[in-house]
CSV table of C-alpha atoms in Angstrom, one decimal:
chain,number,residue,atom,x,y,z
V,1,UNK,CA,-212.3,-42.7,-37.8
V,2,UNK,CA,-211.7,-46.1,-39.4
V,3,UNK,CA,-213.2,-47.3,-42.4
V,4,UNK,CA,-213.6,-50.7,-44.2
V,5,UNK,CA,-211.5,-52.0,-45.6
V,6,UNK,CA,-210.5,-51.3,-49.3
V,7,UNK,CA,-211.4,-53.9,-52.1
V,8,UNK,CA,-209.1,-54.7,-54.2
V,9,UNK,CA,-208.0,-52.1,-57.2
V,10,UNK,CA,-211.5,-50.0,-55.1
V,11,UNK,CA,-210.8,-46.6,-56.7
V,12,UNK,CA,-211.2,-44.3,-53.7
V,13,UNK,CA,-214.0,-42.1,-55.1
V,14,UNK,CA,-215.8,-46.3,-54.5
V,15,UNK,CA,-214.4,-46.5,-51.5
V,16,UNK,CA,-215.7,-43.0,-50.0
V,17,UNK,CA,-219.1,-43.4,-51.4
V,18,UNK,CA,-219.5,-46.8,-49.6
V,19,UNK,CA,-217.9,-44.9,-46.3
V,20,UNK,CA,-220.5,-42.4,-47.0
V,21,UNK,CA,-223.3,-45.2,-47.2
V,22,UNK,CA,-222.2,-46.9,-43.8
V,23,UNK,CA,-222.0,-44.4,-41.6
V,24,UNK,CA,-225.0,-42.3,-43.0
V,25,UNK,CA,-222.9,-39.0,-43.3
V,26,UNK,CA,-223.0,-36.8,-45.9
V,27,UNK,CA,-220.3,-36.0,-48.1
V,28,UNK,CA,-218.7,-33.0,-46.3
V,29,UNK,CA,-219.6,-34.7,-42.9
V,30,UNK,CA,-217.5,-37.5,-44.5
V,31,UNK,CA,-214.9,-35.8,-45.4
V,32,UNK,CA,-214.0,-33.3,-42.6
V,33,UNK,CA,-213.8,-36.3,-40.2
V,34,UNK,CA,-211.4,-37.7,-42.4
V,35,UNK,CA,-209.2,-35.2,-42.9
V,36,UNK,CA,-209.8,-32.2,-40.0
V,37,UNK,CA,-211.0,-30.0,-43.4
V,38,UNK,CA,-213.7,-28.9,-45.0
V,39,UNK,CA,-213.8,-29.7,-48.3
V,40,UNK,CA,-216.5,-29.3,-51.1
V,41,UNK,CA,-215.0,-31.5,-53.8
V,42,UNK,CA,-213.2,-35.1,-53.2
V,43,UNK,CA,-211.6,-36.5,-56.7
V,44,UNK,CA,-212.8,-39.9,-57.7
V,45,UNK,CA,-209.4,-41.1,-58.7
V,46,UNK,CA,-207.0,-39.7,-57.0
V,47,UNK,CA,-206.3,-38.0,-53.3
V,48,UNK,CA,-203.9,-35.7,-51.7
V,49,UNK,CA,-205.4,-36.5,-48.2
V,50,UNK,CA,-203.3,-38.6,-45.9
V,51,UNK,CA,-206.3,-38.8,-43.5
V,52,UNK,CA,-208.4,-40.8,-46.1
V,53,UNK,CA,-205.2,-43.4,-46.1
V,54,UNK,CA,-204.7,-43.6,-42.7
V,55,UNK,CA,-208.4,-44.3,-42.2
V,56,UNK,CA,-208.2,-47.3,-44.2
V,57,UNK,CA,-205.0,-48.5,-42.0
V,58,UNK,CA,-202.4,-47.1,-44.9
V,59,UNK,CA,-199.9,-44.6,-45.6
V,60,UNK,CA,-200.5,-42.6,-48.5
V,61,UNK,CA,-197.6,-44.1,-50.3
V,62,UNK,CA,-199.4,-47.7,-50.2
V,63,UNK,CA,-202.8,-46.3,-50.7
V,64,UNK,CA,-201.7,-44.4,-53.8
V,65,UNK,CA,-200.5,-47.6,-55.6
V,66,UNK,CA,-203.5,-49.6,-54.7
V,67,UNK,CA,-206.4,-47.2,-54.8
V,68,UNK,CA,-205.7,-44.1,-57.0
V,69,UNK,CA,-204.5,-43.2,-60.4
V,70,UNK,CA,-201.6,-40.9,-59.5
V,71,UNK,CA,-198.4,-43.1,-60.3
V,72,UNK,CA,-200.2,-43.4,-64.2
V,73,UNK,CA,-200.7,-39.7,-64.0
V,74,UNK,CA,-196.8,-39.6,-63.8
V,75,UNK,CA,-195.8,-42.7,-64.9
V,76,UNK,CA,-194.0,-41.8,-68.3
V,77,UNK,CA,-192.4,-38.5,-66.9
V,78,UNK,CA,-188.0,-38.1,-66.6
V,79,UNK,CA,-187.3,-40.0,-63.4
V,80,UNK,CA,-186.0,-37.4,-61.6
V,81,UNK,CA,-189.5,-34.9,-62.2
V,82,UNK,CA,-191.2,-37.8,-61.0
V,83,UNK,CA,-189.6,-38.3,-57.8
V,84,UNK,CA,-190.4,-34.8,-56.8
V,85,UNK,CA,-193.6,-35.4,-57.6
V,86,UNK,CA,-194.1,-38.3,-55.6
V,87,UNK,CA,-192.1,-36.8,-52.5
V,88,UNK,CA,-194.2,-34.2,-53.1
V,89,UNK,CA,-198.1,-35.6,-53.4
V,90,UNK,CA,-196.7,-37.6,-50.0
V,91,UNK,CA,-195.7,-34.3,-48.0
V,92,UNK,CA,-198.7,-32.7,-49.2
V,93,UNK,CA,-196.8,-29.6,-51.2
V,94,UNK,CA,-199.5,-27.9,-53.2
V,95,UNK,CA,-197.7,-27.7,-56.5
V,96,UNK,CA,-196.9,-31.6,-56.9
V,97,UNK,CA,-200.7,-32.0,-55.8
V,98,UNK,CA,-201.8,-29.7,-58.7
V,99,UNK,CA,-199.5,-31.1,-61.4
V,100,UNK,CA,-201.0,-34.5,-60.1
V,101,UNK,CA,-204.2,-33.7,-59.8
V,102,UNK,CA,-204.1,-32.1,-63.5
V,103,UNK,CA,-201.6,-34.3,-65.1
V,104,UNK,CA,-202.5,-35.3,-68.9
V,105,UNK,CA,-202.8,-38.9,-68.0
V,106,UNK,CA,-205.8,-37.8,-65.1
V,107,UNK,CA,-209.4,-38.6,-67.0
V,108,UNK,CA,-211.5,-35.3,-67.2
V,109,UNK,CA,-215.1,-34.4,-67.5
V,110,UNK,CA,-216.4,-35.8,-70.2
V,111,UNK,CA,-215.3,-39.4,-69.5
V,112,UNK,CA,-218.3,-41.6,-68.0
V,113,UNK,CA,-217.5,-44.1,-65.5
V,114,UNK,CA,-216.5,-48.1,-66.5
V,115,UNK,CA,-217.3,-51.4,-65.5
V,116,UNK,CA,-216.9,-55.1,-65.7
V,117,UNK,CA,-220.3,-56.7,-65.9
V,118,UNK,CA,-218.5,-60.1,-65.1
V,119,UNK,CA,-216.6,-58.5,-62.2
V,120,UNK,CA,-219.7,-57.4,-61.0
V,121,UNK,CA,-221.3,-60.2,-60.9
V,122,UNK,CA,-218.5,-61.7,-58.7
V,123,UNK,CA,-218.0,-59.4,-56.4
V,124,UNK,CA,-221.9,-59.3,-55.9
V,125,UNK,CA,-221.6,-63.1,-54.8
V,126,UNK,CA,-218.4,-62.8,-52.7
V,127,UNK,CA,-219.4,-59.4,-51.4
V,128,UNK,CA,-222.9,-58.4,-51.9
V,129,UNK,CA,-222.3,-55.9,-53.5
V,130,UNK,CA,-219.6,-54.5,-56.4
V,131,UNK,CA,-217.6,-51.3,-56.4
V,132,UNK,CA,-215.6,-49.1,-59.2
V,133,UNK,CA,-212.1,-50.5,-60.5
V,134,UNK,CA,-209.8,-47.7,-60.7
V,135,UNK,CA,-208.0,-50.3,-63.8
V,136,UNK,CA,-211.4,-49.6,-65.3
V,137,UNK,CA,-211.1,-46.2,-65.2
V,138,UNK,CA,-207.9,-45.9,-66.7
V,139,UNK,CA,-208.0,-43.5,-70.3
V,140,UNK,CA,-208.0,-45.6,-73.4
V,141,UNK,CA,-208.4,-49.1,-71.0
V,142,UNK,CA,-211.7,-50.5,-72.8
V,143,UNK,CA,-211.6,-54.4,-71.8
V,144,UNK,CA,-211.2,-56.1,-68.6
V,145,UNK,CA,-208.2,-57.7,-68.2
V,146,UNK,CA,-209.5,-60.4,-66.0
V,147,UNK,CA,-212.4,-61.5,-67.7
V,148,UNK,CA,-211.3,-60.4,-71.4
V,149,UNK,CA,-214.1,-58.6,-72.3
V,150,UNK,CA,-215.2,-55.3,-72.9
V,151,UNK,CA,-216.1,-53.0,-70.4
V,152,UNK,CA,-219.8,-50.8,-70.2
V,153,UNK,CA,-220.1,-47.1,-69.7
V,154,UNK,CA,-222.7,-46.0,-67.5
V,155,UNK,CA,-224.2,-42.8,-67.4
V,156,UNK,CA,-221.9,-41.2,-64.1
V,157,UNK,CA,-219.2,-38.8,-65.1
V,158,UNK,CA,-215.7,-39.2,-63.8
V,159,UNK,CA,-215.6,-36.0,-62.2
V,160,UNK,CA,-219.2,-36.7,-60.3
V,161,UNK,CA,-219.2,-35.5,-56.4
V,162,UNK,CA,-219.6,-38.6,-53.8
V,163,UNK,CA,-221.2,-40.8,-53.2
V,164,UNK,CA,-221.9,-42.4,-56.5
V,165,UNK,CA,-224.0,-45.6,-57.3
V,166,UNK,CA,-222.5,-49.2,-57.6
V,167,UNK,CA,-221.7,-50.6,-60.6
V,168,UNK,CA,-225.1,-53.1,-60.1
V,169,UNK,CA,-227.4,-49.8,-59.3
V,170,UNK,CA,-226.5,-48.5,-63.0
V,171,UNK,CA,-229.7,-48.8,-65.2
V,172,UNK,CA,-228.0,-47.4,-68.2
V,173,UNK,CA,-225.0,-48.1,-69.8
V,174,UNK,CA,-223.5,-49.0,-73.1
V,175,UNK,CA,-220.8,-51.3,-74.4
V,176,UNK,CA,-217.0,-49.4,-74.1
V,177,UNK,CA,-217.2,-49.6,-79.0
V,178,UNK,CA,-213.3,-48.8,-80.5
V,179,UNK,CA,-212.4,-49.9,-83.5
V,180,UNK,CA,-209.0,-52.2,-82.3
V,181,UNK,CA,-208.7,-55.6,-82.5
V,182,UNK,CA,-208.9,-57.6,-79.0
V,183,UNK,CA,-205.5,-58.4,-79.2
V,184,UNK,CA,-204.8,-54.2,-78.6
V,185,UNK,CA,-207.3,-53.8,-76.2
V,186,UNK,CA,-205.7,-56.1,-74.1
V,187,UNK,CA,-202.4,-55.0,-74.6
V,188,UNK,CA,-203.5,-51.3,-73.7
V,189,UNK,CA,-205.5,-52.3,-70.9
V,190,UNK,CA,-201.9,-54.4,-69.6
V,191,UNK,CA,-199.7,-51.9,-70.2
V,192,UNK,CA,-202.2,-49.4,-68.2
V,193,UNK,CA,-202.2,-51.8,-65.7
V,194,UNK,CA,-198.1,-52.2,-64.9
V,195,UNK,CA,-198.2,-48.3,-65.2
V,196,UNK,CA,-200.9,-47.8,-62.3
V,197,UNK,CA,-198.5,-50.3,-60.6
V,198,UNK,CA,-195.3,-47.9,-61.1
V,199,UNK,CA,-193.6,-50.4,-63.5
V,200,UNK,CA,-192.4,-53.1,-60.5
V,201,UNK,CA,-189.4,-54.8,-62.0
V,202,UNK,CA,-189.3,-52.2,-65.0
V,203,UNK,CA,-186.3,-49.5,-65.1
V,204,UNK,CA,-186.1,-47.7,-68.2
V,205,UNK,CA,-185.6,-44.7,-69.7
V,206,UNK,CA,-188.1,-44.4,-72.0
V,207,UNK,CA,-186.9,-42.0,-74.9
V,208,UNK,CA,-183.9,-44.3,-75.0
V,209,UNK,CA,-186.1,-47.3,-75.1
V,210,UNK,CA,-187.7,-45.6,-77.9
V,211,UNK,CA,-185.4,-44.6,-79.9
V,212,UNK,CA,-183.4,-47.8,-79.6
V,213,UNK,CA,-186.5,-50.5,-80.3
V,214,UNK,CA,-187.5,-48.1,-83.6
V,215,UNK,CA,-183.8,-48.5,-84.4
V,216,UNK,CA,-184.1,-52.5,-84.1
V,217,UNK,CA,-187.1,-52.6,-86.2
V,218,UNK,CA,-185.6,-51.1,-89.3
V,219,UNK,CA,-186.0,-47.3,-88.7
V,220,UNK,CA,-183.2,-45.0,-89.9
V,221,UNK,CA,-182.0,-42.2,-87.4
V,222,UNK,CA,-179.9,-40.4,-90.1
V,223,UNK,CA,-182.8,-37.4,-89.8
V,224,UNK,CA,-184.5,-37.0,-86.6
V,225,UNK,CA,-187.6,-35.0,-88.4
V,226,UNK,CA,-187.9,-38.2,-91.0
V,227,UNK,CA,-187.0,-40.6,-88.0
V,228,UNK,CA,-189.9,-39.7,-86.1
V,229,UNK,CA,-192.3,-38.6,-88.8
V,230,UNK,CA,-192.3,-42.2,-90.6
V,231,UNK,CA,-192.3,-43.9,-87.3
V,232,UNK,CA,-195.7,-41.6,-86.4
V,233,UNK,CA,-197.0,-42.0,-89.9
V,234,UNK,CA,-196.5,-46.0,-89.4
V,235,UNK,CA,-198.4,-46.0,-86.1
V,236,UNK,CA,-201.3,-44.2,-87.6
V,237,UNK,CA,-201.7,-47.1,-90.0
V,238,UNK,CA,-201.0,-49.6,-87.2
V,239,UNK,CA,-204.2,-48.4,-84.9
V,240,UNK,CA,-206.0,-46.8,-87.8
V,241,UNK,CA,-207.2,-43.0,-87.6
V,242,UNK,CA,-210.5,-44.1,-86.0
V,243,UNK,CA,-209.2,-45.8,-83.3
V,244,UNK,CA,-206.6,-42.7,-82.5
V,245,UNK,CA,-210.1,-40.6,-82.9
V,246,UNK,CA,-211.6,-42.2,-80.4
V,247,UNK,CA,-208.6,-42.5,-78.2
V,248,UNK,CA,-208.5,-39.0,-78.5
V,249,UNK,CA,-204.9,-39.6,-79.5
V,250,UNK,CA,-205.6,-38.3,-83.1
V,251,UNK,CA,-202.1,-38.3,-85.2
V,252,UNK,CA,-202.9,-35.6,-88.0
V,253,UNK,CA,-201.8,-35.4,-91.9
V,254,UNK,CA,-198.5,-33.8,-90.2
V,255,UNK,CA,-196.8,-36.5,-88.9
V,256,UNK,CA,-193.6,-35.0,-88.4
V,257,UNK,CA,-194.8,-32.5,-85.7
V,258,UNK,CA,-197.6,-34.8,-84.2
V,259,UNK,CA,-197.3,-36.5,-80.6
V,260,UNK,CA,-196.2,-39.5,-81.8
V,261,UNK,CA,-193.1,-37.6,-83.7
V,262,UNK,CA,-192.7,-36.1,-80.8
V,263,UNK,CA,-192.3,-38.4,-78.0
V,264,UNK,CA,-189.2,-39.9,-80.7
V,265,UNK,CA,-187.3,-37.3,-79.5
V,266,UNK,CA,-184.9,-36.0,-77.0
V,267,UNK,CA,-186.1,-34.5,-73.9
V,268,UNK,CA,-190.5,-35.1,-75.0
V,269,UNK,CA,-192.4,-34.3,-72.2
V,270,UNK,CA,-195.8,-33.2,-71.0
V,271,UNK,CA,-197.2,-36.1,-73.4
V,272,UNK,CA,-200.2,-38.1,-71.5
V,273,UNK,CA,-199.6,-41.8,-70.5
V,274,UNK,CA,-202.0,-43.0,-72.5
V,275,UNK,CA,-199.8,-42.0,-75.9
V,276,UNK,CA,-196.8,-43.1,-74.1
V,277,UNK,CA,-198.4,-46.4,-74.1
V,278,UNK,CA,-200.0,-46.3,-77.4
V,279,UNK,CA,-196.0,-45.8,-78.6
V,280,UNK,CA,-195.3,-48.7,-76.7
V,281,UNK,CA,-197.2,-51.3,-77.7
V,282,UNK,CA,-196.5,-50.4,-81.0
V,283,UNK,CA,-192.8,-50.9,-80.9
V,284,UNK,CA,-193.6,-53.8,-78.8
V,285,UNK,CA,-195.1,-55.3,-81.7
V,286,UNK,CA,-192.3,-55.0,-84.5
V,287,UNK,CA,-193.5,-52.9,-86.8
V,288,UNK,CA,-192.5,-53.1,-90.4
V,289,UNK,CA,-190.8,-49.6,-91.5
V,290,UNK,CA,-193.7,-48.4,-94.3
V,291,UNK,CA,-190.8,-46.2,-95.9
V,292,UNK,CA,-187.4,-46.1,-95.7
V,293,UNK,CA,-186.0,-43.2,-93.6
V,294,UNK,CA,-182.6,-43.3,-94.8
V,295,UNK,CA,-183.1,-43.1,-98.4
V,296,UNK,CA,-185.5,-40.2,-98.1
V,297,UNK,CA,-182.9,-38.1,-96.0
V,298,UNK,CA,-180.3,-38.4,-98.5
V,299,UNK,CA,-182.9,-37.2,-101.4
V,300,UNK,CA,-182.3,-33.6,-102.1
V,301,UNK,CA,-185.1,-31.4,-102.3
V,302,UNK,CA,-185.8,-29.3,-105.9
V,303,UNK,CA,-183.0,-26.7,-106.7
V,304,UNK,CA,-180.2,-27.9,-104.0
């Protein structure tokens, strides 16, 4: 069974739901002649079924990095995790489908579908009809990069079983509202978008990259518990606690044991993309140390 072929960035929950459309099948009907099994449940943004590649005319590796969200899901992990992983989402071996398919970075249910309004519009003119970004989809991405500006929320939930409605078939919706400046948004939404990609022309080790662009910016690492507590404390400021809210990236009075704290040092994992990225553009943007860690390691508590 062949089906059309895949916009571009089509999130394959979009894709499946037009399938479903063309060929008048239902979901399961769909589903089993894709994949020679019967399944109840198909993920919107991500896959572990080969079949559903191959019917669009790709392997699994290409169709993974065009049309689902699983190299974000992993994108931040150790390199070497992360290659098992990926050899094992492509060989189909259960476990790497389940971290995958439950990986922090993978939005859950209570995250409504997102679209451009712009995008729509174009693809309705090219196409005649628009379809679901997976780039849209991504947690904490709240403006299209294309179009540089903000993206609506319709009433579908993430998790919703195929097929779903076009983006143009969505009566209600509202206007993706976070307190951060445009400048952020857009430098979330880019960074989302070269993580969906699997970093092309990026090798780095993160913590290192970390650790060494806090140390350029004027942070002290003679205490690794003030190190990364200031640096935490400092990026709370820098998005505001509103923004982190509503992110659900929240930082917390203790900075010094928070995520942010954490991903400062050795051997952080099991931290979602999203606050990987968060951490990111903040050192990106050379930040001003607040406080200055090395004088407040060297102050000695009452009684010593």
């Amino acid at each position: 069974m062949k089906l059309m072929l895949p916009y571009t960035d089509e999130m394959v929950g979009s894709i499946l739901s037009r399938a479903c459309r063309q060929f008048g099948l239902k979901p399961m009907t769909l589903l089993a002649a894709l994949t020679g099994r019967r399944l109840i449940r198909q993920s919107l943004v991500v896959t572990c079924q080969a079949g559903i590649a191959e019917a669009c005319g790709m392997s699994l590796d290409e169709f993974h990095l065009r049309h689902t969200i699983a190299r974000y899901a992993i994108a931040f992990t150790p390199e070497a995790q992360q290659e098992r992983l990926w050899q094992g989402l492509l060989s189909g071996n259960s476990r790497s489908n389940f971290v995958v398919m439950f990986a922090p970075g993978i939005p859950k249910r209570r995250v409504h579908l997102q679209y451009c309004p712009s995008c729509t519009i174009e693809e309705r003119r090219s196409f005649g009809e628009s379809y679901w970004h997976r780039m849209h989809q991504l947690p904490g991405v709240t403006i299209c990069i294309t179009h540089r500006r903000p993206l609506v929320q319709c009433t579908t939930s993430i998790v919703a079983s195929i097929p779903i409605p076009m983006p143009h078939l969505c009566t209600e919706w509202r206007e993706c509202d976070v307190p951060l400046s445009r400048r952020l948004q857009i430098s979330i939404a880019e960074w989302s978008a070269i993580a969906v990609a699997g970093f092309p022309g990026i090798n780095r080790s993160w913590m290192n990259w970390y650790r060494e662009q806090a140390i350029a910016c004027g942070y002290h690492p003679a205490h690794q518990t003030l190190f990364s507590g200031f640096i935490a404390s400092d990026l709370a400021r820098f998005y505001g606690q509103d923004a982190l809210a509503a992110l659900n990236c929240s930082v917390g009075s203790n900075t010094a044991s928070c995520w942010a704290a954490r991903l400062m040092r050795p051997n952080a994992a099991g931290t979602s993309s999203l606050k990987h990225i968060l951490l990111t553009v903040f050192l990106e943007s050379g930040p001003c140390p607040a406080r200055d860690a090395t004088a407040s390691s060297n102050t000695k508590k009452p009684g010593e």
